[in-house]
PDB file of C-alpha atoms in Angstrom:
ATOM      1  CA  MET A   1      92.450  68.451 125.648  1.00  0.00           C
ATOM      2  CA  GLY A   2      89.918  67.851 122.848  1.00  0.00           C
ATOM      3  CA  ASP A   3      91.224  64.354 122.069  1.00  0.00           C
ATOM      4  CA  GLN A   4      90.459  63.047 125.576  1.00  0.00           C
ATOM      5  CA  GLU A   5      88.094  60.127 124.819  1.00  0.00           C
ATOM      6  CA  GLY A   6      87.082  61.745 121.535  1.00  0.00           C
ATOM      7  CA  LEU A   7      85.807  64.938 123.168  1.00  0.00           C
ATOM      8  CA  PRO A   8      85.467  68.140 121.127  1.00  0.00           C
ATOM      9  CA  GLU A   9      88.158  70.777 121.610  1.00  0.00           C
ATOM     10  CA  GLY A  10      87.856  72.621 124.912  1.00  0.00           C
ATOM     11  CA  TRP A  11      86.101  69.777 126.787  1.00  0.00           C
ATOM     12  CA  GLU A  12      87.477  67.754 129.679  1.00  0.00           C
ATOM     13  CA  LYS A  13      86.058  64.715 131.443  1.00  0.00           C
ATOM     14  CA  ARG A  14      86.073  65.227 135.205  1.00  0.00           C
ATOM     15  CA  SER A  15      84.807  63.371 138.230  1.00  0.00           C
ATOM     16  CA  SER A  16      82.328  64.897 140.674  1.00  0.00           C
ATOM     17  CA  LYS A  17      83.701  65.099 144.211  1.00  0.00           C
ATOM     18  CA  SER A  18      80.215  64.846 145.713  1.00  0.00           C
ATOM     19  CA  THR A  19      78.707  62.038 143.609  1.00  0.00           C
ATOM     20  CA  GLY A  20      81.750  60.340 142.091  1.00  0.00           C
ATOM     21  CA  LYS A  21      79.998  60.485 138.704  1.00  0.00           C
ATOM     22  CA  ASP A  22      81.833  61.657 135.606  1.00  0.00           C
ATOM     23  CA  TYR A  23      80.816  64.971 134.059  1.00  0.00           C
ATOM     24  CA  TYR A  24      82.085  67.141 131.217  1.00  0.00           C
ATOM     25  CA  TYR A  25      83.582  70.608 131.624  1.00  0.00           C
ATOM     26  CA  ASN A  26      84.126  73.219 128.906  1.00  0.00           C
ATOM     27  CA  VAL A  27      87.304  75.155 129.732  1.00  0.00           C
ATOM     28  CA  PHE A  28      86.295  78.090 127.500  1.00  0.00           C
ATOM     29  CA  THR A  29      82.749  78.700 128.727  1.00  0.00           C
ATOM     30  CA  ARG A  30      83.304  77.215 132.228  1.00  0.00           C
ATOM     31  CA  GLN A  31      80.032  75.316 131.812  1.00  0.00           C
ATOM     32  CA  SER A  32      79.626  71.725 132.933  1.00  0.00           C
ATOM     33  CA  GLN A  33      77.142  69.043 131.954  1.00  0.00           C
ATOM     34  CA  TRP A  34      76.470  65.379 132.681  1.00  0.00           C
ATOM     35  CA  GLU A  35      75.964  64.383 129.037  1.00  0.00           C
ATOM     36  CA  LYS A  36      78.999  63.744 126.857  1.00  0.00           C
ATOM     37  CA  PRO A  37      79.255  66.621 124.361  1.00  0.00           C
ATOM     38  CA  THR A  38      78.782  65.784 120.701  1.00  0.00           C
ATOM     39  CA  GLY A  39      81.353  66.634 118.085  1.00  0.00           C
ATOM     40  CA  GLU A  40      78.972  69.239 116.669  1.00  0.00           C
ATOM     41  CA  SER A  41      80.347  72.545 117.912  1.00  0.00           C
ATOM     42  CA  VAL A  42      81.281  76.050 116.861  1.00  0.00           C
ATOM     43  CA  GLN A  43      83.509  78.753 118.215  1.00  0.00           C
ATOM     44  CA  CYS A  44      82.310  82.340 118.182  1.00  0.00           C
ATOM     45  CA  SER A  45      83.145  85.783 119.426  1.00  0.00           C
ATOM     46  CA  HIS A  46      80.464  88.355 120.096  1.00  0.00           C
ATOM     47  CA  LEU A  47      79.743  91.862 121.209  1.00  0.00           C
ATOM     48  CA  LEU A  48      76.758  92.334 123.537  1.00  0.00           C
ATOM     49  CA  VAL A  49      74.878  95.560 124.169  1.00  0.00           C
ATOM     50  CA  LYS A  50      72.478  95.332 127.098  1.00  0.00           C
ATOM     51  CA  HIS A  51      69.408  97.516 127.599  1.00  0.00           C
ATOM     52  CA  THR A  52      66.848  98.167 130.339  1.00  0.00           C
ATOM     53  CA  GLY A  53      64.870  95.078 129.256  1.00  0.00           C
ATOM     54  CA  SER A  54      67.873  92.749 129.537  1.00  0.00           C
ATOM     55  CA  ARG A  55      67.543  89.976 132.108  1.00  0.00           C
ATOM     56  CA  ARG A  56      70.452  91.479 134.065  1.00  0.00           C
ATOM     57  CA  PRO A  57      70.719  95.175 133.127  1.00  0.00           C
ATOM     58  CA  SER A  58      74.229  95.704 134.498  1.00  0.00           C
ATOM     59  CA  SER A  59      77.736  94.882 133.297  1.00  0.00           C
ATOM     60  CA  TRP A  60      81.439  95.158 134.078  1.00  0.00           C
ATOM     61  CA  LYS A  61      81.264  98.631 132.510  1.00  0.00           C
ATOM     62  CA  GLN A  62      78.136  99.975 134.143  1.00  0.00           C
ATOM     63  CA  ASP A  63      76.318  99.126 137.392  1.00  0.00           C
ATOM     64  CA  LYS A  64      72.932 100.046 135.958  1.00  0.00           C
ATOM     65  CA  ILE A  65      72.158  99.978 132.231  1.00  0.00           C
ATOM     66  CA  THR A  66      69.785 102.830 131.362  1.00  0.00           C
ATOM     67  CA  ARG A  67      69.678 102.669 127.533  1.00  0.00           C
ATOM     68  CA  SER A  68      66.502 101.573 125.739  1.00  0.00           C
ATOM     69  CA  LYS A  69      66.287  98.554 123.452  1.00  0.00           C
ATOM     70  CA  ASP A  70      66.115 100.913 120.443  1.00  0.00           C
ATOM     71  CA  GLU A  71      69.268 102.726 121.599  1.00  0.00           C
ATOM     72  CA  ALA A  72      71.043  99.368 122.051  1.00  0.00           C
ATOM     73  CA  LEU A  73      70.027  98.315 118.527  1.00  0.00           C
ATOM     74  CA  GLU A  74      71.371 101.561 117.054  1.00  0.00           C
ATOM     75  CA  MET A  75      74.667 100.993 118.882  1.00  0.00           C
ATOM     76  CA  ILE A  76      74.901  97.411 117.577  1.00  0.00           C
ATOM     77  CA  LYS A  77      74.154  98.542 114.006  1.00  0.00           C
ATOM     78  CA  SER A  78      76.844 101.209 114.265  1.00  0.00           C
ATOM     79  CA  PHE A  79      79.386  98.728 115.690  1.00  0.00           C
ATOM     80  CA  ARG A  80      78.545  96.199 112.951  1.00  0.00           C
ATOM     81  CA  GLN A  81      79.062  98.845 110.252  1.00  0.00           C
ATOM     82  CA  ARG A  82      82.475  99.766 111.668  1.00  0.00           C
ATOM     83  CA  ILE A  83      83.514  96.091 111.630  1.00  0.00           C
ATOM     84  CA  VAL A  84      82.180  95.413 108.119  1.00  0.00           C
ATOM     85  CA  SER A  85      83.903  98.546 106.757  1.00  0.00           C
ATOM     86  CA  GLY A  86      87.244  97.338 108.142  1.00  0.00           C
ATOM     87  CA  ASP A  87      87.558 100.298 110.496  1.00  0.00           C
ATOM     88  CA  ILE A  88      88.022  97.983 113.516  1.00  0.00           C
ATOM     89  CA  THR A  89      87.884  94.270 114.376  1.00  0.00           C
ATOM     90  CA  LEU A  90      85.121  92.746 116.465  1.00  0.00           C
ATOM     91  CA  ALA A  91      87.750  91.681 119.016  1.00  0.00           C
ATOM     92  CA  ASP A  92      89.096  95.212 119.450  1.00  0.00           C
ATOM     93  CA  LEU A  93      85.625  96.722 119.663  1.00  0.00           C
ATOM     94  CA  ALA A  94      84.343  94.051 122.074  1.00  0.00           C
ATOM     95  CA  ARG A  95      87.230  94.775 124.478  1.00  0.00           C
ATOM     96  CA  THR A  96      85.929  98.293 125.083  1.00  0.00           C
ATOM     97  CA  GLU A  97      82.236  98.219 124.145  1.00  0.00           C
ATOM     98  CA  SER A  98      80.778  94.787 124.996  1.00  0.00           C
ATOM     99  CA  ASP A  99      78.620  94.433 128.107  1.00  0.00           C
ATOM    100  CA  CYS A 100      79.660  90.766 128.412  1.00  0.00           C
ATOM    101  CA  SER A 101      82.511  89.627 130.660  1.00  0.00           C
ATOM    102  CA  SER A 102      84.005  87.977 127.545  1.00  0.00           C
ATOM    103  CA  ALA A 103      85.138  91.507 126.603  1.00  0.00           C
ATOM    104  CA  ASN A 104      88.504  90.810 128.256  1.00  0.00           C
ATOM    105  CA  ARG A 105      88.978  88.004 125.677  1.00  0.00           C
ATOM    106  CA  GLY A 106      87.911  90.159 122.744  1.00  0.00           C
ATOM    107  CA  GLY A 107      84.440  88.642 122.947  1.00  0.00           C
ATOM    108  CA  ASP A 108      85.697  85.064 122.486  1.00  0.00           C
ATOM    109  CA  LEU A 109      83.227  82.556 123.934  1.00  0.00           C
ATOM    110  CA  GLY A 110      85.317  79.503 123.100  1.00  0.00           C
ATOM    111  CA  VAL A 111      83.885  76.303 121.666  1.00  0.00           C
ATOM    112  CA  PHE A 112      80.259  75.433 122.406  1.00  0.00           C
ATOM    113  CA  GLY A 113      77.694  72.952 121.214  1.00  0.00           C
ATOM    114  CA  PRO A 114      73.934  72.706 120.962  1.00  0.00           C
ATOM    115  CA  GLY A 115      72.010  73.545 124.132  1.00  0.00           C
ATOM    116  CA  GLN A 116      74.709  75.673 125.746  1.00  0.00           C
ATOM    117  CA  MET A 117      73.605  79.139 124.651  1.00  0.00           C
ATOM    118  CA  GLN A 118      70.247  80.884 124.534  1.00  0.00           C
ATOM    119  CA  LYS A 119      68.281  79.539 121.551  1.00  0.00           C
ATOM    120  CA  PRO A 120      68.422  82.634 119.278  1.00  0.00           C
ATOM    121  CA  PHE A 121      72.179  82.913 119.882  1.00  0.00           C
ATOM    122  CA  GLU A 122      72.741  79.212 119.216  1.00  0.00           C
ATOM    123  CA  GLU A 123      70.664  79.255 116.022  1.00  0.00           C
ATOM    124  CA  ALA A 124      72.492  82.315 114.670  1.00  0.00           C
ATOM    125  CA  SER A 125      75.924  80.879 115.590  1.00  0.00           C
ATOM    126  CA  PHE A 126      75.361  77.535 113.880  1.00  0.00           C
ATOM    127  CA  ALA A 127      73.866  79.241 110.790  1.00  0.00           C
ATOM    128  CA  LEU A 128      76.984  81.363 110.227  1.00  0.00           C
ATOM    129  CA  LYS A 129      79.900  80.257 108.068  1.00  0.00           C
ATOM    130  CA  VAL A 130      83.400  80.553 109.563  1.00  0.00           C
ATOM    131  CA  GLY A 131      84.461  84.202 109.288  1.00  0.00           C
ATOM    132  CA  GLU A 132      80.887  85.441 108.826  1.00  0.00           C
ATOM    133  CA  LEU A 133      79.408  88.225 110.974  1.00  0.00           C
ATOM    134  CA  SER A 134      75.752  88.058 112.017  1.00  0.00           C
ATOM    135  CA  GLU A 135      73.081  90.686 111.776  1.00  0.00           C
ATOM    136  CA  PRO A 136      71.808  91.828 115.215  1.00  0.00           C
ATOM    137  CA  VAL A 137      70.661  88.865 117.355  1.00  0.00           C
ATOM    138  CA  PHE A 138      68.147  89.430 120.167  1.00  0.00           C
ATOM    139  CA  THR A 139      68.281  87.332 123.360  1.00  0.00           C
ATOM    140  CA  ASP A 140      67.186  87.769 126.973  1.00  0.00           C
ATOM    141  CA  SER A 141      70.698  89.101 127.658  1.00  0.00           C
ATOM    142  CA  GLY A 142      70.487  91.926 125.126  1.00  0.00           C
ATOM    143  CA  ILE A 143      71.475  92.444 121.490  1.00  0.00           C
ATOM    144  CA  HIS A 144      74.526  90.742 119.990  1.00  0.00           C
ATOM    145  CA  ILE A 145      76.602  90.655 116.860  1.00  0.00           C
ATOM    146  CA  ILE A 146      78.324  87.298 116.462  1.00  0.00           C
ATOM    147  CA  LEU A 147      81.431  86.318 114.524  1.00  0.00           C
ATOM    148  CA  ARG A 148      81.903  82.599 113.903  1.00  0.00           C
ATOM    149  CA  THR A 149      85.610  81.807 114.227  1.00  0.00           C
ATOM    150  CA  LYS A 150      85.589  77.960 113.959  1.00  0.00           C
TER     151      LYS A 150
END
């Protein structure tokens, strides 16, 4: 998959049925783009806690999120502490606690490159070393903790 015309892992070259033009599709994130992806990419898992100020304050777990941003931050800090202490893995915790649909994959977002995620998330992801867990990261979606896996 990733060796198709030198594409990064997880990317496929496809042809648009409507325009006939080639485009690039990421099988992990299900995002598509016209520009050929660069080799610069990371793979991360995350746990998202939404709050009332999130751009879409609902999730697979809850139709309407009612917690405040401060409550979401306290939850994230508590989850991070449990992971750091070795009590539980991010993947296991994300499966039950994350407000993102990636919860069913243990929070795995697959491989992504620059420009595919919200800026604060992207910057935090690329700054992490493989195996490193972020501090809380704030985006329009909510508050995340991110684990770089590749």
